[in-house]
Backbone as JSON, one array per atom type, in Angstrom:
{
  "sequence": "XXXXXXXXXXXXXXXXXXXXXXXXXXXXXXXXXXXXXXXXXXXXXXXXXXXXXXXXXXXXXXXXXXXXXXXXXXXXXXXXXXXXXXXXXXXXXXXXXXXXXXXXXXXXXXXXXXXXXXXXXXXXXXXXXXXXXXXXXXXXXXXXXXXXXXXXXXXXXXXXX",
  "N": [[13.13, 2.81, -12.87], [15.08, 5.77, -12.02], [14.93, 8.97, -11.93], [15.77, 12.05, -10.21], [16.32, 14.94, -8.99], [16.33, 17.12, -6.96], [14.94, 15.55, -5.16], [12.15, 14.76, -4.67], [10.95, 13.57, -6.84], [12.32, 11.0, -6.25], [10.62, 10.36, -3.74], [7.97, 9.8, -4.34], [8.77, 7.72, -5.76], [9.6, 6.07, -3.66], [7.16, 6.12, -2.51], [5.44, 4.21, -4.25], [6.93, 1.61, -4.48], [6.4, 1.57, -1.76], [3.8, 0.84, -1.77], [3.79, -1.13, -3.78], [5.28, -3.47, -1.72], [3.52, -3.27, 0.6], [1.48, -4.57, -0.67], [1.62, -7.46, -0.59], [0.74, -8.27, 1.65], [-1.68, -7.24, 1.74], [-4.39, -4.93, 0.64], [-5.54, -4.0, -2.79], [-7.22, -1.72, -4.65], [-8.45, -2.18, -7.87], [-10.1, -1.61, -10.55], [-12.18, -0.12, -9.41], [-12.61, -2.26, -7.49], [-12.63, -4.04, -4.57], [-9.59, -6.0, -3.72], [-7.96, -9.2, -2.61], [-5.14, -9.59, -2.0], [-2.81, -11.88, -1.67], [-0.15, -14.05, -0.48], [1.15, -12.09, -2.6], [4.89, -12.18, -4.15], [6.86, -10.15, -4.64], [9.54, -8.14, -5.85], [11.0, -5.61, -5.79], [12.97, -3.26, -7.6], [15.23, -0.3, -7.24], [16.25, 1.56, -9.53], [19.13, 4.16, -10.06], [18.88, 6.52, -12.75], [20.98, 6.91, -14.12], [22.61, 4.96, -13.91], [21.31, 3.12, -14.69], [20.75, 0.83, -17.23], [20.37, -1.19, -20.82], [20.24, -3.55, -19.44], [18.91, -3.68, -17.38], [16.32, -3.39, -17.64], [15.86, -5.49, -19.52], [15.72, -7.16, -17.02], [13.07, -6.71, -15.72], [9.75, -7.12, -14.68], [8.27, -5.75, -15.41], [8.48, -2.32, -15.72], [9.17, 1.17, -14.62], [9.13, 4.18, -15.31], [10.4, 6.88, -13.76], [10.27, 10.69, -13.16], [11.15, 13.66, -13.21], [10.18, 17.22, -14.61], [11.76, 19.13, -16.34], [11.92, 22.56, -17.8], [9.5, 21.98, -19.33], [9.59, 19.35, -20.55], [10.77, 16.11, -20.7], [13.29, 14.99, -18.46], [16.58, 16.27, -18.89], [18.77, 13.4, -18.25], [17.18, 11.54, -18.29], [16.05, 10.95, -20.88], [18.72, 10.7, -21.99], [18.91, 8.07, -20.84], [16.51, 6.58, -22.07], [17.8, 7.19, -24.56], [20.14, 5.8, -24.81], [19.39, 2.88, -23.94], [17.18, 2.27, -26.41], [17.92, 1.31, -29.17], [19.34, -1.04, -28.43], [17.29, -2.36, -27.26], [15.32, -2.46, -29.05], [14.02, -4.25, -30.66], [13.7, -6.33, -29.15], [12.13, -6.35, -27.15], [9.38, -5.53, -27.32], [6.03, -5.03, -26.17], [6.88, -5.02, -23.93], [5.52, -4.19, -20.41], [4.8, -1.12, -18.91], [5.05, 1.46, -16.64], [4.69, 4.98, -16.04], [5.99, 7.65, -13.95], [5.47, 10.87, -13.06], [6.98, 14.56, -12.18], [5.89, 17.72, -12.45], [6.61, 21.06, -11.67], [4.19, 23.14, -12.96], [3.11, 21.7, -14.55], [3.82, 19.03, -16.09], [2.96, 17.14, -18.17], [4.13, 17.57, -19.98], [6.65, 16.04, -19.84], [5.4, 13.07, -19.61], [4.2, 13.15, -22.09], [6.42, 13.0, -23.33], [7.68, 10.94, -22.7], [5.84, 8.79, -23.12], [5.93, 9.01, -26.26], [8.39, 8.04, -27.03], [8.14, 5.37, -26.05], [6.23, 4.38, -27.52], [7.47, 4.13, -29.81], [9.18, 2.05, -28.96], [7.64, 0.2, -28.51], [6.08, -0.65, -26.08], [4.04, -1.53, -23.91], [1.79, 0.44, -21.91], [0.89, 0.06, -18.44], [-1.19, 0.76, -16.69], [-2.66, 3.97, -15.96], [-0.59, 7.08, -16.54], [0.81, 8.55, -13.8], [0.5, 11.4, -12.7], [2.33, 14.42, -10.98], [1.41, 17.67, -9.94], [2.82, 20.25, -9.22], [2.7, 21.44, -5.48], [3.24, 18.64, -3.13], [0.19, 16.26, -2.21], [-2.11, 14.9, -0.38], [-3.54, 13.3, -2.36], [-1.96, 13.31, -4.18], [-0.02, 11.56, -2.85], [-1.43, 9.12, -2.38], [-2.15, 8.6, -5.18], [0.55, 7.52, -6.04], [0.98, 5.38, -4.17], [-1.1, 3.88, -4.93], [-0.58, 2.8, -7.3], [1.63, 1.45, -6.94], [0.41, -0.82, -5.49], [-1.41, -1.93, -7.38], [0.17, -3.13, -9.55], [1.53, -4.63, -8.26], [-0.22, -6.57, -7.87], [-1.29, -7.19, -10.3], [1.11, -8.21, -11.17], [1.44, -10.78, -9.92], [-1.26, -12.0, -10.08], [-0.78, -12.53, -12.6], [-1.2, -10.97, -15.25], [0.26, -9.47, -16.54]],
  "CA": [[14.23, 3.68, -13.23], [14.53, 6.95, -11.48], [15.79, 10.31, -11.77], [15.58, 13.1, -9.08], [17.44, 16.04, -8.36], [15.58, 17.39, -5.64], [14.15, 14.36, -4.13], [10.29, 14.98, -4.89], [10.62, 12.65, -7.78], [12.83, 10.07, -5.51], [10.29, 10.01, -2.82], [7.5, 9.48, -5.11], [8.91, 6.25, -6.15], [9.09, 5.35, -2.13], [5.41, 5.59, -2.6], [5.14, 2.97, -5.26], [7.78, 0.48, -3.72], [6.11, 0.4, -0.61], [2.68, 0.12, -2.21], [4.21, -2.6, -4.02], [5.23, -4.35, -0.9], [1.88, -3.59, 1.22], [0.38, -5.25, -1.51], [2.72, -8.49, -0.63], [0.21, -8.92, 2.98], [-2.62, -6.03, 1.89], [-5.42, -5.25, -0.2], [-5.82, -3.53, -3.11], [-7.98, -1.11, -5.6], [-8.91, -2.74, -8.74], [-11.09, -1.23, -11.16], [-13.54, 0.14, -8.38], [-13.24, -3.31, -6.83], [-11.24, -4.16, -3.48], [-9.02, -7.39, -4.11], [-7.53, -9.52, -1.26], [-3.89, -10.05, -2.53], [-2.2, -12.95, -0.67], [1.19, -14.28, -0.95], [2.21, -12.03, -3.25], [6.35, -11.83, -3.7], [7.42, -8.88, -5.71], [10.35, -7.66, -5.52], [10.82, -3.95, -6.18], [14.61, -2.8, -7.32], [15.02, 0.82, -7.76], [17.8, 1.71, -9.93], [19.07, 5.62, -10.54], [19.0, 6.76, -14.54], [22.48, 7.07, -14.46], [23.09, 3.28, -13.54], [20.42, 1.8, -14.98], [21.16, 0.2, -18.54], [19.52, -2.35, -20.89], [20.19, -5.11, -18.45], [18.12, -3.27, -16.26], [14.83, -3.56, -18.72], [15.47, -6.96, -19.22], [15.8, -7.72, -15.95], [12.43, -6.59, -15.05], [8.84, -7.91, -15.72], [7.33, -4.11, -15.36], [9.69, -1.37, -16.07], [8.33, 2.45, -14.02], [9.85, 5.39, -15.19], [9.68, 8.24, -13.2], [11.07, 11.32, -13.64], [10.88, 15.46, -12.97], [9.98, 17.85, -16.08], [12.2, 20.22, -17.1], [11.2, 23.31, -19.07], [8.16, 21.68, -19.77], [10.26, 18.69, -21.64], [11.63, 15.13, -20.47], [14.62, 15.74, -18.03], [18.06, 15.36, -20.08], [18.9, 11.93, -18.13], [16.22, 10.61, -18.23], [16.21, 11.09, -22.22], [19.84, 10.02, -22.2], [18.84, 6.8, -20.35], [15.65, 6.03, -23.2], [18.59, 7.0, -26.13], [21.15, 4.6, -24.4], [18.59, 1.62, -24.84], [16.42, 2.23, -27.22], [18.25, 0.52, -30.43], [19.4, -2.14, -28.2], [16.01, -2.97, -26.96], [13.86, -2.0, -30.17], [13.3, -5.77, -31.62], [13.84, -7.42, -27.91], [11.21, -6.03, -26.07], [8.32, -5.35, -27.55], [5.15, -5.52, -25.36], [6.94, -4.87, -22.73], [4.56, -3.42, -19.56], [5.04, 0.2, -18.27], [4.57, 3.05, -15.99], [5.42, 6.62, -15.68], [5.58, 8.82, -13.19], [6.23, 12.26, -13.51], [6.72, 15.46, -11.16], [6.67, 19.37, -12.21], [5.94, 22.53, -11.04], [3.2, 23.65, -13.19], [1.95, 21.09, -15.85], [3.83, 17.39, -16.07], [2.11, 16.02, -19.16], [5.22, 17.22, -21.43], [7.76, 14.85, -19.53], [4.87, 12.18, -19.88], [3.98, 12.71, -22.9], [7.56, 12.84, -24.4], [8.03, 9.41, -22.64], [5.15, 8.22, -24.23], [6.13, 8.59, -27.36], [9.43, 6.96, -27.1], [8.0, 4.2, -25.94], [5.14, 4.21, -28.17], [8.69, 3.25, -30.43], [9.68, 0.6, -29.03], [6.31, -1.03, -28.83], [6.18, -1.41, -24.93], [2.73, -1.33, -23.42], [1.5, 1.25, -20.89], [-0.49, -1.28, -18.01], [-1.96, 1.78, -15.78], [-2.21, 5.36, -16.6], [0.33, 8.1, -16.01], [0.69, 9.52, -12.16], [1.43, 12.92, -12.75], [2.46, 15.07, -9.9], [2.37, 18.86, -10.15], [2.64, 21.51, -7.83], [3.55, 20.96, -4.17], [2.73, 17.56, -2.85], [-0.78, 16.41, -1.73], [-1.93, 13.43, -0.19], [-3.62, 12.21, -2.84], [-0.4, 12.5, -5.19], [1.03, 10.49, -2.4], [-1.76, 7.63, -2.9], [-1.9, 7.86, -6.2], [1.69, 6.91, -6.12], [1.1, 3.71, -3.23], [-2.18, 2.79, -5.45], [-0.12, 2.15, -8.4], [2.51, 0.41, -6.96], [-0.05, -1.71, -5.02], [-1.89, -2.14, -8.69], [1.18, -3.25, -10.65], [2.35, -6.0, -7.59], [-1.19, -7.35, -7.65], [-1.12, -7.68, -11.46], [2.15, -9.22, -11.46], [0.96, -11.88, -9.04], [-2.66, -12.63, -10.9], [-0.35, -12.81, -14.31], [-1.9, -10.19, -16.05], [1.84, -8.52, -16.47]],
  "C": [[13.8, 5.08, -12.84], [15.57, 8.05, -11.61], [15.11, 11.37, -10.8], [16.37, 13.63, -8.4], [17.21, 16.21, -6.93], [15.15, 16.76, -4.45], [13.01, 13.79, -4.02], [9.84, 13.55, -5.71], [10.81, 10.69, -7.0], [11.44, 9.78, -4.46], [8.56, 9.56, -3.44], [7.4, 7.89, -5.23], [9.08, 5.73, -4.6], [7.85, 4.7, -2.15], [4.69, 4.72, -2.89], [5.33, 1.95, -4.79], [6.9, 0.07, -2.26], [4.44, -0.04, -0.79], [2.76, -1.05, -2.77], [4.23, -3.47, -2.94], [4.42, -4.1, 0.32], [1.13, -4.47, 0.9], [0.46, -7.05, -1.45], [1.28, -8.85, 0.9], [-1.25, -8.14, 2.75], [-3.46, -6.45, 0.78], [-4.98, -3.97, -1.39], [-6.77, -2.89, -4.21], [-7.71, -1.36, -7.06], [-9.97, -2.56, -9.48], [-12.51, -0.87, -10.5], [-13.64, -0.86, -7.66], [-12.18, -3.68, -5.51], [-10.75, -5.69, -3.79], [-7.99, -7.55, -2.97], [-6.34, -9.63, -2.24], [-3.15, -11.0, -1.37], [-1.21, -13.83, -1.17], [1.4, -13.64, -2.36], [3.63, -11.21, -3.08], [6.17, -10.96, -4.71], [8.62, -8.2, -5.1], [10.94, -6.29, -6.91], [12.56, -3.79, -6.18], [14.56, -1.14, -8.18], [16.42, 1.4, -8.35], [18.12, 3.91, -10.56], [19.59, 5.27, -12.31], [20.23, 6.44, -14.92], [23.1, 5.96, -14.3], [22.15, 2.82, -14.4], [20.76, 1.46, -16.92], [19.75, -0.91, -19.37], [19.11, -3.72, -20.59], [19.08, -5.36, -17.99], [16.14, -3.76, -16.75], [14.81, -4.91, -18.83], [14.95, -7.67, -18.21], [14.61, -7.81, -15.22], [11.08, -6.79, -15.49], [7.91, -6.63, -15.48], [8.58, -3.11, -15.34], [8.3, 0.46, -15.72], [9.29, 3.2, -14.19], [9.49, 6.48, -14.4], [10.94, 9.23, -13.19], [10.67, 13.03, -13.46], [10.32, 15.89, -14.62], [10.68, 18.94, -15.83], [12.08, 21.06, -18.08], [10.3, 22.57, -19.95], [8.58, 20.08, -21.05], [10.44, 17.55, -20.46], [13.08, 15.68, -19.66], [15.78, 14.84, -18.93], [18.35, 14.07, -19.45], [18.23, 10.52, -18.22], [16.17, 10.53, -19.93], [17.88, 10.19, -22.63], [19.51, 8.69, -22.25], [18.12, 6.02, -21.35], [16.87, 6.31, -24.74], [19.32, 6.03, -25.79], [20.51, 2.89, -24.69], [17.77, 1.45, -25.91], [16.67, 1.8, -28.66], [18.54, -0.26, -30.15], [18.0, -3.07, -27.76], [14.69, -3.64, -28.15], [12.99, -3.21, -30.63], [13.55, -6.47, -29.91], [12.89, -6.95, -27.4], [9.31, -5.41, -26.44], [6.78, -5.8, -26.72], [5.51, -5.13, -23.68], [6.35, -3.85, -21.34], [5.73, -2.54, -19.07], [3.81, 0.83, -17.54], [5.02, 3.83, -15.96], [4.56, 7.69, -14.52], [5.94, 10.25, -13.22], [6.06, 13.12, -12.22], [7.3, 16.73, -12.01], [5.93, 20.33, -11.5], [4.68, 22.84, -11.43], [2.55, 22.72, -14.14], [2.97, 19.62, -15.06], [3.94, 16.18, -17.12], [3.31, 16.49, -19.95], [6.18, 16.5, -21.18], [6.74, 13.73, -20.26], [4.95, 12.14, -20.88], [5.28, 12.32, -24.04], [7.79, 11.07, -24.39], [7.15, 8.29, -23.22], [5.54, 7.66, -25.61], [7.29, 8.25, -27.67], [9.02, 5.88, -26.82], [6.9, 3.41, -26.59], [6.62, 3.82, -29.16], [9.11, 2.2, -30.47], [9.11, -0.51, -28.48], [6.14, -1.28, -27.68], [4.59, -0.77, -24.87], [2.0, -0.88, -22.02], [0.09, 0.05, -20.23], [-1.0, -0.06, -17.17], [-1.49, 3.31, -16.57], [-1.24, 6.64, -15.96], [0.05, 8.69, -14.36], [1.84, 10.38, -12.28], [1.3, 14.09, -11.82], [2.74, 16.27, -10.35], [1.92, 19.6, -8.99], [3.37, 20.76, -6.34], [2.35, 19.51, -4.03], [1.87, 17.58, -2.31], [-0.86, 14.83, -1.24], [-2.82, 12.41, -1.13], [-2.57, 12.26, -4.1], [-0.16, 11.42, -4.29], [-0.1, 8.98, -2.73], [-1.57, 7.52, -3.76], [-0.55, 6.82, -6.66], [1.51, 5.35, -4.97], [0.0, 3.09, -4.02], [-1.21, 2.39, -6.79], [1.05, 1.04, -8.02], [1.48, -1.08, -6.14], [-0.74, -2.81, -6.47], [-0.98, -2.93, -9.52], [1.6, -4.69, -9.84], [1.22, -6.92, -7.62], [-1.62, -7.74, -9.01], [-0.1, -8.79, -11.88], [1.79, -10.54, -11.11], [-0.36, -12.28, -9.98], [-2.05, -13.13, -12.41], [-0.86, -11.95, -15.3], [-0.92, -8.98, -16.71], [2.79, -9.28, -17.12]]
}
């Protein structure tokens, strides 16, 4: 689930998706360790905030928020989108694996951490740690963003998700 005005945040999640599906013929980084990944399917659907619903959460066996920071806060749709499910979900989903990504200007960690603690609510369980983008883009924001999505498709596949 994605929000992005600008694009920064949008292209971000490119990063992930196609680390995800690299990870489908590729290798990847595993606790310091390189891991062959082979046949795995994953299929990556990227839905904007403003579409995405509690279908959408169901629907998916890893759920990646990502999202800009505004005045040092959660951007409003992205907040909308966690109030819109978050009483329908609360007793259905518990456990359920996450990621967040974030992008601001000068810090980052107060989108994260807001999303944190909504979801520290409704009991879901962070499987990698925050990739938080600030300032202008670098190239290792941009891996960090292809190592997590490679990380998350090579979990799914081992079952560990």
């Amino acid at each position: 689930v994605q929000h992005s005005r600008s694009g920064s945040t949008a292209e971000r999640v490119g990063e992930l998706v196609a680390g995800a599906r690299d990870a489908v013929t590729g290798a990847g980084d595993i606790g310091g360790e390189t891991v062959l990944v082979e046949k795995v399917v994953v299929e990556t659907v990227v839905v904007d905030v403003v579409d995405a619903d509690a279908d959408t959460v169901r629907g998916a066996d890893v759920v990646v928020l990502a999202s800009p920071e505004r005045f040092g806060h959660i951007a409003g749709l992205m907040k909308d989108f966690l109030e819109r499910i978050y009483y329908e979900l609360l007793d259905e989903t518990p456990g359920r694996p996450y990621a967040i990504v974030t992008k601001g200007d000068t810090d980052g960690w107060g989108a994260t951490s807001a999303i944190e603690r909504i979801l520290t609510g409704l009991r879901w369980r962070a499987v990698a740690p925050p990739v938080v983008v600030t300032g202008p883009i670098t190239a290792a924001h941009r891996a960090a963003c292809v190592e997590l999505g490679v990380v998350l498709a090579a979990s799914l596949e081992a079952g560990l998700l």
